[in-house]
PDB file of C-alpha atoms in Angstrom:
ATOM      1  CA  UNK A   1    -103.124  61.758  13.062  1.00 93.00           C
ATOM      2  CA  UNK A   2    -100.843  63.118  15.651  1.00 94.00           C
ATOM      3  CA  UNK A   3     -97.606  64.925  15.051  1.00 94.00           C
ATOM      4  CA  UNK A   4     -94.644  66.322  17.034  1.00 93.00           C
ATOM      5  CA  UNK A   5     -91.267  67.812  16.224  1.00 91.00           C
ATOM      6  CA  UNK A   6     -88.495  65.275  16.650  1.00 88.00           C
ATOM      7  CA  UNK A   7     -86.475  66.164  19.865  1.00 84.00           C
ATOM      8  CA  UNK A   8     -83.338  66.401  17.784  1.00 83.00           C
ATOM      9  CA  UNK A   9     -84.631  69.501  15.977  1.00 89.00           C
ATOM     10  CA  UNK A  10     -84.894  73.075  17.228  1.00 91.00           C
ATOM     11  CA  UNK A  11     -87.025  75.563  15.352  1.00 94.00           C
ATOM     12  CA  UNK A  12     -85.315  78.936  14.629  1.00 94.00           C
ATOM     13  CA  UNK A  13     -87.388  81.918  13.215  1.00 92.00           C
ATOM     14  CA  UNK A  14     -85.780  83.651  10.382  1.00 92.00           C
ATOM     15  CA  UNK A  15     -86.533  86.933   8.857  1.00 90.00           C
ATOM     16  CA  UNK A  16     -89.207  87.170   6.052  1.00 87.00           C
ATOM     17  CA  UNK A  17     -91.669  84.460   7.385  1.00 88.00           C
ATOM     18  CA  UNK A  18     -89.089  81.651   7.258  1.00 93.00           C
ATOM     19  CA  UNK A  19     -88.478  78.975   9.794  1.00 94.00           C
ATOM     20  CA  UNK A  20     -85.351  76.831  10.060  1.00 95.00           C
ATOM     21  CA  UNK A  21     -85.428  73.495  11.699  1.00 94.00           C
ATOM     22  CA  UNK A  22     -81.936  72.529  12.792  1.00 93.00           C
ATOM     23  CA  UNK A  23     -80.336  69.382  14.289  1.00 87.00           C
ATOM     24  CA  UNK A  24     -76.790  68.315  14.805  1.00 83.00           C
ATOM     25  CA  UNK A  25     -76.645  66.753  11.404  1.00 84.00           C
ATOM     26  CA  UNK A  26     -79.332  68.410   9.281  1.00 87.00           C
ATOM     27  CA  UNK A  27     -81.256  71.525   8.554  1.00 92.00           C
ATOM     28  CA  UNK A  28     -84.588  72.109   6.750  1.00 93.00           C
ATOM     29  CA  UNK A  29     -86.012  75.455   5.742  1.00 95.00           C
ATOM     30  CA  UNK A  30     -89.744  76.258   5.519  1.00 94.00           C
ATOM     31  CA  UNK A  31     -90.936  79.599   3.948  1.00 93.00           C
ATOM     32  CA  UNK A  32     -94.068  81.487   3.419  1.00 91.00           C
ATOM     33  CA  UNK A  33     -97.441  81.358   4.936  1.00 90.00           C
ATOM     34  CA  UNK A  34     -97.021  77.825   6.331  1.00 91.00           C
ATOM     35  CA  UNK A  35     -93.805  78.888   8.003  1.00 92.00           C
ATOM     36  CA  UNK A  36     -95.659  81.801   9.508  1.00 91.00           C
ATOM     37  CA  UNK A  37     -98.590  79.576  10.755  1.00 91.00           C
ATOM     38  CA  UNK A  38     -96.017  77.111  12.221  1.00 91.00           C
ATOM     39  CA  UNK A  39     -94.062  79.560  14.080  1.00 89.00           C
ATOM     40  CA  UNK A  40     -96.975  81.509  15.532  1.00 88.00           C
ATOM     41  CA  UNK A  41     -99.622  79.027  16.184  1.00 90.00           C
ATOM     42  CA  UNK A  42     -98.931  75.447  15.341  1.00 92.00           C
ATOM     43  CA  UNK A  43     -95.681  74.381  16.909  1.00 92.00           C
ATOM     44  CA  UNK A  44     -96.840  74.801  20.554  1.00 91.00           C
ATOM     45  CA  UNK A  45     -99.870  72.448  19.704  1.00 91.00           C
ATOM     46  CA  UNK A  46     -97.809  69.850  17.836  1.00 92.00           C
ATOM     47  CA  UNK A  47     -96.989  67.930  20.909  1.00 91.00           C
ATOM     48  CA  UNK A  48     -98.002  64.381  19.678  1.00 92.00           C
ATOM     49  CA  UNK A  49    -100.979  64.334  21.924  1.00 92.00           C
ATOM     50  CA  UNK A  50    -103.260  66.784  20.085  1.00 93.00           C
ATOM     51  CA  UNK A  51    -104.888  65.602  16.924  1.00 94.00           C
ATOM     52  CA  UNK A  52    -104.464  67.251  13.606  1.00 94.00           C
ATOM     53  CA  UNK A  53    -108.089  67.837  13.472  1.00 95.00           C
ATOM     54  CA  UNK A  54    -108.181  69.658  16.802  1.00 94.00           C
ATOM     55  CA  UNK A  55    -105.162  71.845  15.700  1.00 93.00           C
ATOM     56  CA  UNK A  56    -106.661  72.537  12.231  1.00 93.00           C
ATOM     57  CA  UNK A  57    -109.905  73.616  13.951  1.00 93.00           C
ATOM     58  CA  UNK A  58    -108.061  76.037  16.442  1.00 91.00           C
ATOM     59  CA  UNK A  59    -105.879  77.455  13.668  1.00 90.00           C
ATOM     60  CA  UNK A  60    -109.119  77.683  11.230  1.00 91.00           C
ATOM     61  CA  UNK A  61    -107.418  75.783   8.334  1.00 91.00           C
ATOM     62  CA  UNK A  62    -108.578  72.752   6.558  1.00 93.00           C
ATOM     63  CA  UNK A  63    -107.203  69.617   8.183  1.00 92.00           C
ATOM     64  CA  UNK A  64    -106.352  67.843   5.010  1.00 93.00           C
ATOM     65  CA  UNK A  65    -104.267  70.885   3.878  1.00 92.00           C
ATOM     66  CA  UNK A  66    -102.497  70.917   7.424  1.00 94.00           C
ATOM     67  CA  UNK A  67    -101.811  67.204   7.134  1.00 94.00           C
ATOM     68  CA  UNK A  68    -100.339  67.511   3.729  1.00 94.00           C
ATOM     69  CA  UNK A  69     -97.779  70.060   4.999  1.00 94.00           C
ATOM     70  CA  UNK A  70     -97.052  68.200   8.075  1.00 95.00           C
ATOM     71  CA  UNK A  71     -96.549  64.941   6.111  1.00 96.00           C
ATOM     72  CA  UNK A  72     -93.886  66.787   4.089  1.00 95.00           C
ATOM     73  CA  UNK A  73     -91.926  67.589   7.371  1.00 95.00           C
ATOM     74  CA  UNK A  74     -92.367  63.916   8.440  1.00 94.00           C
ATOM     75  CA  UNK A  75     -90.835  62.826   5.119  1.00 93.00           C
ATOM     76  CA  UNK A  76     -87.910  65.308   5.683  1.00 92.00           C
ATOM     77  CA  UNK A  77     -87.227  63.694   9.065  1.00 88.00           C
ATOM     78  CA  UNK A  78     -88.063  66.913  10.973  1.00 92.00           C
ATOM     79  CA  UNK A  79     -91.434  65.694  12.628  1.00 92.00           C
ATOM     80  CA  UNK A  80     -92.693  62.223  13.589  1.00 90.00           C
ATOM     81  CA  UNK A  81     -96.367  61.181  13.460  1.00 92.00           C
ATOM     82  CA  UNK A  82     -98.584  58.315  14.476  1.00 92.00           C
ATOM     83  CA  UNK A  83    -102.272  57.175  14.234  1.00 93.00           C
ATOM     84  CA  UNK A  84    -102.489  57.154  18.011  1.00 92.00           C
ATOM     85  CA  UNK A  85    -101.257  59.758  20.380  1.00 91.00           C
ATOM     86  CA  UNK A  86     -97.561  59.767  20.743  1.00 86.00           C
ATOM     87  CA  UNK A  87     -96.039  59.009  24.311  1.00 82.00           C
ATOM     88  CA  UNK A  88     -95.153  62.026  26.332  1.00 71.00           C
ATOM     89  CA  UNK A  89     -91.733  60.403  27.003  1.00 63.00           C
ATOM     90  CA  UNK A  90     -88.658  62.445  26.277  1.00 58.00           C
ATOM     91  CA  UNK A  91     -86.925  59.232  25.238  1.00 62.00           C
ATOM     92  CA  UNK A  92     -83.426  58.204  25.956  1.00 66.00           C
ATOM     93  CA  UNK A  93     -80.997  61.024  25.191  1.00 66.00           C
ATOM     94  CA  UNK A  94     -78.320  58.483  24.311  1.00 67.00           C
ATOM     95  CA  UNK A  95     -80.371  57.906  21.135  1.00 70.00           C
ATOM     96  CA  UNK A  96     -80.365  61.552  19.997  1.00 67.00           C
ATOM     97  CA  UNK A  97     -77.352  60.931  17.560  1.00 71.00           C
ATOM     98  CA  UNK A  98     -78.878  57.819  16.289  1.00 73.00           C
ATOM     99  CA  UNK A  99     -82.247  59.641  15.612  1.00 71.00           C
ATOM    100  CA  UNK A 100     -80.481  62.579  14.059  1.00 68.00           C
ATOM    101  CA  UNK A 101     -78.833  60.261  11.542  1.00 72.00           C
ATOM    102  CA  UNK A 102     -82.348  58.918  10.622  1.00 72.00           C
ATOM    103  CA  UNK A 103     -82.031  55.590  12.411  1.00 76.00           C
ATOM    104  CA  UNK A 104     -85.096  54.460  14.573  1.00 75.00           C
ATOM    105  CA  UNK A 105     -84.441  53.453  18.157  1.00 75.00           C
ATOM    106  CA  UNK A 106     -85.571  49.817  17.358  1.00 81.00           C
ATOM    107  CA  UNK A 107     -83.305  49.487  14.324  1.00 86.00           C
ATOM    108  CA  UNK A 108     -80.372  50.803  16.441  1.00 80.00           C
ATOM    109  CA  UNK A 109     -81.219  48.195  19.120  1.00 80.00           C
ATOM    110  CA  UNK A 110     -81.294  45.408  16.670  1.00 86.00           C
ATOM    111  CA  UNK A 111     -78.015  46.575  15.051  1.00 84.00           C
ATOM    112  CA  UNK A 112     -76.365  46.887  18.490  1.00 81.00           C
ATOM    113  CA  UNK A 113     -77.491  43.318  19.488  1.00 85.00           C
ATOM    114  CA  UNK A 114     -75.963  41.828  16.323  1.00 88.00           C
ATOM    115  CA  UNK A 115     -72.698  43.732  16.631  1.00 86.00           C
ATOM    116  CA  UNK A 116     -69.498  42.295  18.081  1.00 85.00           C
ATOM    117  CA  UNK A 117     -66.780  44.595  19.313  1.00 80.00           C
ATOM    118  CA  UNK A 118     -63.232  43.412  20.123  1.00 79.00           C
ATOM    119  CA  UNK A 119     -60.782  45.529  21.973  1.00 75.00           C
ATOM    120  CA  UNK A 120     -56.996  44.892  21.527  1.00 73.00           C
ATOM    121  CA  UNK A 121     -54.224  46.130  23.683  1.00 68.00           C
ATOM    122  CA  UNK A 122     -52.139  45.308  26.752  1.00 65.00           C
ATOM    123  CA  UNK A 123     -52.903  48.452  28.747  1.00 66.00           C
ATOM    124  CA  UNK A 124     -55.882  50.774  29.226  1.00 64.00           C
ATOM    125  CA  UNK A 125     -56.099  53.843  27.162  1.00 64.00           C
ATOM    126  CA  UNK A 126     -53.646  56.466  28.627  1.00 63.00           C
ATOM    127  CA  UNK A 127     -52.215  53.892  31.132  1.00 60.00           C
ATOM    128  CA  UNK A 128     -48.302  53.822  31.002  1.00 60.00           C
ATOM    129  CA  UNK A 129     -48.211  50.776  33.154  1.00 60.00           C
ATOM    130  CA  UNK A 130     -45.973  50.164  36.198  1.00 61.00           C
ATOM    131  CA  UNK A 131     -42.957  52.381  36.303  1.00 59.00           C
ATOM    132  CA  UNK A 132     -39.850  50.328  35.425  1.00 58.00           C
ATOM    133  CA  UNK A 133     -36.300  50.922  36.299  1.00 59.00           C
ATOM    134  CA  UNK A 134     -33.922  51.539  33.276  1.00 56.00           C
ATOM    135  CA  UNK A 135     -30.281  50.612  33.845  1.00 55.00           C
ATOM    136  CA  UNK A 136     -27.656  52.098  31.551  1.00 55.00           C
ATOM    137  CA  UNK A 137     -25.069  49.560  30.809  1.00 52.00           C
TER     138      UNK A 137
END
């Protein structure tokens, strides 16, 4: 398996071996020895292109235990994973809010294709139209 931090999250080291993953819409706190291991050794390797087996070997931890902890972060929406290496693409930044809300890019695309938008009004936003003469009678 391959893992990486979702691009909408930022890791923030906290005192006492704690790590906070923060996005525009959510926060997730990890504490204890796994947080310490994440902050000091694992995060730089969790790039979506290095397998969990390789990371476990370099960190000298059992791959099954590491995968279990990482899957918790996947279920929390902090990380993403795949059976094959994840693309190195930074993705479309216009989708950051969609992803932060827990909607996949594909789901957003389908929803937008099915959406109809109507705009009502005679003038553009902020447009006061042509100046007119007012006559006092």
